[in-house]
Coordinates of C-alpha atoms and ligand atoms in Angstrom, one line a residue:
X1 CA 0.0 0.1 0.0
X2 CA 1.3 3.8 -1.1
X3 CA -1.1 5.2 1.7
X4 CA -0.9 5.7 5.3
X5 CA -3.8 6.5 7.5
X6 CA -3.6 10.1 9.7
X7 CA -1.8 10.4 12.8
X8 CA -3.7 11.0 15.9
X9 CA -6.4 13.8 15.8
X10 CA -5.0 15.9 18.5
X11 CA -1.2 15.7 16.7
X12 CA -2.2 17.1 13.5
X13 CA -2.8 20.8 14.5
X14 CA 0.7 20.5 16.5
X15 CA 3.7 22.7 15.1
X16 CA 6.9 21.1 16.3
X17 CA 9.2 23.0 18.6
X18 CA 11.8 25.1 16.6
X19 CA 14.7 26.8 18.3
X20 CA 14.9 29.1 15.5
X21 CA 19.0 28.2 15.4
X22 CA 20.8 29.7 12.8
X23 CA 24.2 30.1 12.0
X24 CA 25.7 33.5 13.3
X25 CA 28.8 35.0 14.9
X26 CA 27.4 35.9 18.2
X27 CA 24.8 33.1 19.4
X28 CA 22.6 35.0 22.0
X29 CA 19.0 33.3 21.2
X30 CA 19.1 29.9 23.5
X31 CA 20.2 31.1 26.7
X32 CA 23.1 29.2 26.8
X33 CA 26.3 29.8 28.8
X34 CA 28.8 31.6 27.0
X35 CA 31.6 29.9 28.3
X36 CA 32.2 25.9 27.7
X37 CA 33.1 23.3 30.7
X38 CA 36.6 24.7 32.1
X39 CA 39.5 22.7 30.4
X40 CA 40.6 20.9 33.5
X41 CA 37.1 19.4 34.0
X42 CA 37.0 18.4 30.4
X43 CA 40.1 16.9 30.9
X44 CA 38.6 14.6 33.7
X45 CA 35.7 13.9 31.8
X46 CA 37.6 12.5 28.9
X47 CA 39.6 10.3 31.6
X48 CA 36.5 8.8 32.6
X49 CA 35.1 8.4 29.4
X50 CA 37.8 6.5 28.2
X51 CA 37.0 3.8 30.9
X52 CA 33.2 3.7 29.8
X53 CA 31.9 0.5 28.6
X54 CA 29.9 1.4 25.5
X55 CA 28.2 -2.0 25.2
X56 CA 26.5 -2.1 28.4
X57 CA 23.2 -0.2 29.2
X58 CA 23.5 2.4 31.5
X59 CA 22.1 2.9 35.2
X60 CA 18.5 3.4 34.1
X61 CA 18.1 5.9 36.9
X62 CA 21.7 7.3 37.0
X63 CA 21.8 6.6 40.8
X64 CA 25.5 8.1 41.1
X65 CA 24.4 11.4 39.9
X66 CA 21.1 11.1 41.9
X67 CA 23.1 10.5 44.9
X68 CA 25.3 13.6 44.4
X69 CA 22.3 16.0 43.8
X70 CA 20.4 14.5 46.5
X71 CA 23.3 15.0 49.2
X72 CA 24.1 18.4 47.6
X73 CA 20.4 19.5 48.5
X74 CA 19.9 17.7 51.9
X75 CA 17.5 15.0 50.4
X76 CA 17.3 11.4 49.9
X77 CA 18.1 9.7 46.6
X78 CA 14.4 9.1 46.3
X79 CA 13.5 12.6 46.1
X80 CA 15.6 13.2 43.0
X81 CA 15.0 12.2 39.2
X82 CA 17.2 12.9 36.5
X83 CA 16.0 13.5 32.6
X84 CA 17.0 13.7 29.1
X85 CA 17.3 17.4 29.8
X86 CA 14.4 19.6 31.7
X87 CA 12.4 19.0 28.2
X88 CA 11.7 15.3 29.2
X89 CA 10.8 16.2 32.7
X90 CA 8.4 18.5 31.5
X91 CA 7.1 15.9 29.0
X92 CA 6.8 13.5 31.9
X93 CA 4.8 15.9 34.0
X94 CA 2.0 16.2 31.1
X95 CA 2.1 12.3 30.9
X96 CA 1.7 11.5 34.7
X97 CA -0.4 14.6 35.6
X98 CA -2.3 15.8 32.2
X99 CA -4.1 13.4 30.0
X100 CA -7.7 13.4 28.6
X101 CA -10.1 14.7 31.1
X102 CA -6.9 16.4 33.0
X103 CA -6.5 20.2 33.4
X104 CA -3.1 22.2 33.2
X105 CA -3.2 25.7 34.0
X106 CA -0.7 27.9 32.5
X107 CA 0.3 31.4 32.9
X108 CA 1.3 32.7 29.2
X109 CA 3.6 34.2 28.2
X110 CA 6.0 31.5 29.6
X111 CA 8.0 28.6 28.0
X112 CA 6.0 27.5 25.3
X113 CA 6.8 23.8 25.8
X114 CA 4.5 23.5 28.7
X115 CA 1.2 24.5 26.5
X116 CA 2.7 21.9 23.8
X117 CA 3.0 19.1 25.9
X118 CA -0.2 19.8 27.4
X119 CA -2.0 19.6 23.8
X120 CA 0.4 16.6 22.9
X121 CA -1.3 14.8 25.9
X122 CA -4.9 15.9 25.1
X123 CA -4.7 18.0 28.5
X124 CA -7.4 20.9 28.8
X125 CA -5.2 24.1 29.2
X126 CA -6.8 26.8 31.6
X127 CA -4.8 30.0 30.5
X128 CA -4.2 32.9 33.2
X129 CA -2.2 35.6 31.0
X130 CA 0.3 37.6 32.8
X131 CA -0.4 41.3 33.5
X132 CA 1.2 44.0 31.1
X133 CA 4.2 44.2 33.2
X134 CA 4.5 40.1 33.0
X135 CA 3.7 39.6 36.6
X136 CA 1.7 36.7 37.8
X137 CA -2.2 37.7 38.0
X138 CA -1.8 36.2 41.4
X139 CA -5.5 36.9 42.6
X140 CA -6.7 35.2 39.4
X141 CA -4.6 32.3 39.9
X142 CA -5.7 31.6 43.5
X143 CA -9.0 32.2 42.7
X144 CA -9.0 29.9 39.8
X145 CA -7.3 26.8 41.7
X146 CA -9.7 27.7 44.7
X147 CA -12.8 26.5 42.4
X148 CA -10.8 23.2 42.1
X149 CA -10.2 20.8 39.3
X150 CA -6.6 21.9 38.1
X151 CA -4.3 18.8 38.2
X152 CA -1.1 20.6 37.5
X153 CA 0.3 23.9 36.8
X154 CA 4.2 25.3 35.9
X155 CA 5.4 28.4 37.4
X156 CA 8.8 29.1 35.5
X157 CA 10.5 31.0 38.3
X158 CA 12.5 33.1 36.7
X159 CA 9.9 32.9 34.0
X160 CA 11.2 32.6 30.2
X161 CA 11.2 34.8 28.3
X162 CA 9.9 37.6 30.6
X163 CA 13.0 37.4 33.1
X164 CA 11.5 37.7 36.4
X165 CA 11.2 35.6 39.5
X166 CA 7.7 34.8 41.1
X167 CA 7.3 35.9 44.2
X168 CA 7.8 33.2 47.1
X169 CA 5.0 34.6 49.2
X170 CA 2.7 33.6 46.3
X171 CA 4.0 30.2 45.3
X172 CA 3.7 29.3 49.1
X173 CA 0.0 30.7 48.9
X174 CA -0.7 28.8 46.0
X175 CA 1.0 25.4 47.4
X176 CA -1.7 25.7 50.3
X177 CA -4.4 26.8 48.1
X178 CA -4.5 23.6 46.0
X179 CA -3.8 19.9 45.8
X180 CA -2.6 20.3 42.3
X181 CA 1.0 19.4 41.4
X182 CA 2.9 22.7 41.3
X183 CA 6.1 22.4 39.6
X184 CA 8.3 25.4 40.1
X185 CA 10.9 25.4 37.1
X186 CA 14.1 26.7 38.5
X187 CA 15.7 26.5 35.1
X188 CA 17.6 29.6 35.7
X189 CA 17.8 29.1 39.4
X190 CA 21.6 29.7 39.5
X191 CA 21.4 33.2 38.2
X192 CA 18.5 34.1 40.4
X193 CA 20.1 32.3 43.7
X194 CA 16.2 31.9 45.0
X195 CA 14.8 28.6 45.2
X196 CA 11.6 27.1 46.7
X197 CA 14.0 23.7 48.0
X198 CA 13.5 24.8 51.6
X199 CA 9.7 24.1 51.4
X200 CA 9.9 20.8 49.6
X201 CA 9.4 19.1 53.3
X202 CA 6.4 21.0 54.1
X203 CA 4.5 20.7 50.7
X204 CA 4.0 17.4 49.0
X205 CA 2.7 18.9 45.9
X206 CA 5.8 20.8 45.1
X207 CA 8.3 19.7 42.8
X208 CA 11.1 21.7 41.4
X209 CA 12.8 21.4 38.0
X210 CA 16.3 22.2 37.5
X211 CA 18.6 22.1 34.3
X212 CA 22.6 21.5 33.4
X213 CA 21.9 23.3 30.3
X214 CA 22.4 26.9 31.6
X215 CA 25.0 27.5 34.6
X216 CA 26.7 24.1 34.1
X217 CA 27.2 24.9 30.1
X218 CA 25.9 21.3 29.2
X219 CA 22.9 22.3 26.9
X220 CA 24.6 20.1 24.4
X221 CA 24.6 17.2 26.9
X222 CA 20.7 16.9 27.7
X223 CA 20.2 16.9 31.6
X224 CA 17.8 18.0 33.9
X225 CA 16.4 17.0 37.2
X226 CA 13.6 17.2 39.6
X227 CA 13.3 17.6 43.3
X228 CA 10.1 16.2 44.9
X229 CA 8.7 13.9 47.2
X230 CA 9.2 10.5 46.7
X231 CA 5.9 9.7 45.8
X232 CA 5.8 12.3 43.1
X233 CA 9.1 10.9 41.7
X234 CA 7.5 7.4 41.5
X235 CA 4.9 8.6 39.3
X236 CA 7.4 10.3 37.1
X237 CA 9.5 7.1 36.8
X238 CA 6.5 5.2 35.6
X239 CA 5.9 7.1 32.7
X240 CA 9.7 7.9 31.7
X241 CA 11.8 5.9 28.8
X242 CA 14.0 3.4 30.7
X243 CA 17.3 4.5 29.3
X244 CA 16.5 8.4 28.5
X245 CA 19.9 9.3 30.3
X246 CA 22.6 7.8 28.5
X247 CA 25.9 6.7 29.8
X248 CA 28.2 9.4 28.4
X249 CA 25.7 12.1 29.5
X250 CA 25.9 10.5 33.2
X251 CA 29.8 10.9 33.3
X252 CA 29.8 14.1 31.8
X253 CA 27.1 15.4 34.5
X254 CA 28.7 13.5 37.2
X255 CA 32.1 15.1 36.6
X256 CA 30.8 18.6 36.0
X257 CA 28.4 18.3 39.0
X258 CA 31.6 17.3 41.3
X259 CA 33.3 20.3 39.8
X260 CA 30.5 22.8 39.9
X261 CA 32.3 25.3 42.1
X262 CA 34.6 25.9 39.2
X263 CA 31.3 27.4 37.2
X264 CA 30.9 30.1 39.8
X265 CA 32.9 32.6 38.6
X266 CA 31.4 32.2 35.2
X267 CA 27.7 32.5 36.9
X268 CA 28.8 35.9 38.6
X269 CA 30.3 37.3 35.3
X270 CA 26.9 36.6 33.9
X271 CA 24.9 38.2 36.6
X272 CA 27.3 41.3 36.3
X273 CA 26.8 41.7 32.6
X274 CA 23.3 41.4 33.0
X275 CA 23.1 44.5 35.2
X276 CA 25.5 46.2 32.7
X277 CA 23.3 44.8 29.5
X278 CA 20.3 46.3 31.0
X279 CA 21.6 49.5 32.3
X280 CA 23.0 50.1 28.7
X281 CA 19.8 49.1 27.0
X282 CA 17.8 51.5 29.0
X283 CA 20.1 54.3 27.8
X284 CA 18.3 53.8 24.3
X285 CA 14.9 55.6 24.0
X286 CA 13.2 53.4 21.5
X287 CA 13.8 50.4 23.9
X288 CA 12.2 49.2 26.8
X289 CA 14.3 46.6 28.7
X290 CA 12.6 44.4 31.5
X291 CA 14.5 43.5 34.6
X292 CA 15.9 39.9 34.8
X293 CA 16.7 37.4 37.1
X294 CA 18.1 35.2 34.8
X295 CA 20.8 34.9 32.1
X296 CA 18.6 36.9 29.3
X297 CA 16.8 40.1 29.0
X298 CA 13.5 40.7 27.1
X299 CA 13.0 44.0 25.4
X300 CA 10.6 45.7 23.2
X301 CA 11.3 48.0 20.3
X302 CA 9.3 49.3 18.1
X303 CA 9.6 47.3 14.7
X304 CA 11.0 44.4 16.4
X305 CA 11.0 41.9 13.4
X306 CA 12.9 44.1 11.4
X307 CA 15.4 44.8 14.2
X308 CA 15.9 41.1 14.6
X309 CA 16.7 41.0 11.0
X310 CA 19.2 43.8 11.1
X311 CA 20.8 42.7 14.2
X312 CA 21.2 39.1 12.5
X313 CA 22.6 40.6 9.0
X314 CA 25.4 42.1 12.0
X315 CA 26.4 38.6 12.8
X316 CA 24.2 38.5 16.1
X317 CA 21.5 35.9 16.6
X318 CA 18.8 37.0 19.4
X319 CA 15.2 35.5 19.8
X320 CA 12.3 37.0 18.1
X321 CA 9.0 36.9 20.0
X322 CA 7.5 39.7 18.2
X323 CA 4.6 37.5 16.7
X324 CA 4.1 35.7 19.7
X325 CA 1.0 36.2 21.7
X326 CA 1.3 38.9 24.5
X327 CA 4.9 39.6 23.4
X328 CA 4.4 42.1 20.6
X329 CA 7.5 44.0 19.7
X330 CA 9.6 41.9 22.0
X331 CA 13.4 40.5 21.3
X332 CA 15.1 38.2 24.2
X333 CA 18.9 38.6 24.4
X334 CA 21.1 35.9 25.8
X335 CA 23.8 37.5 28.3
X336 CA 26.7 36.3 26.5
X337 CA 30.5 37.2 27.2
X338 CA 31.4 40.9 27.8
X339 CA 32.8 40.9 24.1
X340 CA 29.6 39.4 22.8
X341 CA 27.5 41.9 24.7
X342 CA 29.5 44.9 23.6
X343 CA 28.8 43.5 20.0
X344 CA 25.3 43.2 20.4
X345 CA 25.1 46.8 22.1
X346 CA 27.1 48.3 19.3
X347 CA 25.1 46.5 16.4
X348 CA 21.7 47.6 18.3
X349 CA 22.7 51.1 18.6
X350 CA 23.6 51.1 14.8
X351 CA 20.3 49.6 13.9
X352 CA 18.4 51.9 15.8
X353 CA 20.2 55.2 14.4
X354 CA 19.7 53.8 10.9
X355 CA 15.9 53.3 11.7
X356 CA 15.7 57.0 13.0
X357 CA 16.9 58.1 9.7
X358 CA 14.5 56.1 7.5
Ligands
PMP1 N1 12.6 25.2 31.4 C1 12.7 26.7 31.0 C2 11.9 27.8 31.4 C3 13.8 26.7 29.8 O1 13.9 28.0 29.4 C4 14.3 25.7 29.4 C5 15.4 25.7 28.1 N2 15.0 26.4 27.3 C6 14.3 24.6 30.0 C7 13.0 24.2 31.2 C8 14.7 23.3 29.6 O2 15.8 22.9 29.6 P1 16.8 21.9 28.9 O3 15.6 20.7 28.3 O4 17.8 22.2 28.3 O5 17.4 21.2 30.4

């Protein structure tokens, strides 16, 4: 037969996630770390990889790495689960807490993968849009969860792409107000230094998501993890792919985690550069730069789509959100190395001056 029946009905309208990665001279679009893993850590990784068996399956739960993360967080192994990037765990929450007849509460604009996974799993989505300044409409969220029927929600803190942390008071009120599973996505935690971890013991419905992709320079390796109650972790384990965290990734992440202190200088530099970038962006009359607790800055400029193109023509790739709902005329720039940031600022100034003349 030279014909095939259509895929499942709810898949048909979905559009695959597109990171919009294009060749460029300065990659400031994906919130990656501008520094790669330090040379001495790479040497140790290479040494350990030489001793690895390629022909054997990896430890399905990556218990070596799990124990290290658990210990560093004052938790038991059973409270930690690794995933193939935070992305896999975001998929798993939709599989385990979503599904037909179940409801996900979303706070757009936020990380688009949350909504995509809900749609993929046939989960109903209730949207409570953020206010104009991108802060969470806290009263509306608390009122909605009080009505009941929400199965899970995800609060990115800091939020991507808007940049700010959710307030701790709000998150605690939310955890008290609902029995829904509340995931606090702390993918950018190392740049905000704020975490809900101390509240895990008191709130069984809290699960925290973290990643190695940002502060620890491992976006290419694909490792993320959750911290939560063992009963929650068990449900995530039921829906995961058994060997999603491969042996190479386990070795790399273990070595990086043991040496995490050597990433601290880079993190501090990103935090300092973030302040400098915001200060410089705020000097440009055409630009509205939003505050940030992460390693990126969202900014608004009229004709953002054209500004994006003109920056790209100068070798600088930022992320274009100008066509996204709630983000009209917004671009997001990742905090890069001081040289990359300078290049971006110089190019942006040039582009804006040209547009003034036009
Ligand atoms: N959460 C947020 C808010 C993110 O921005 C990202 C990365 N873009 C992730 C989770 C997932 O990251 P990764 O899969 O690389 O761990």
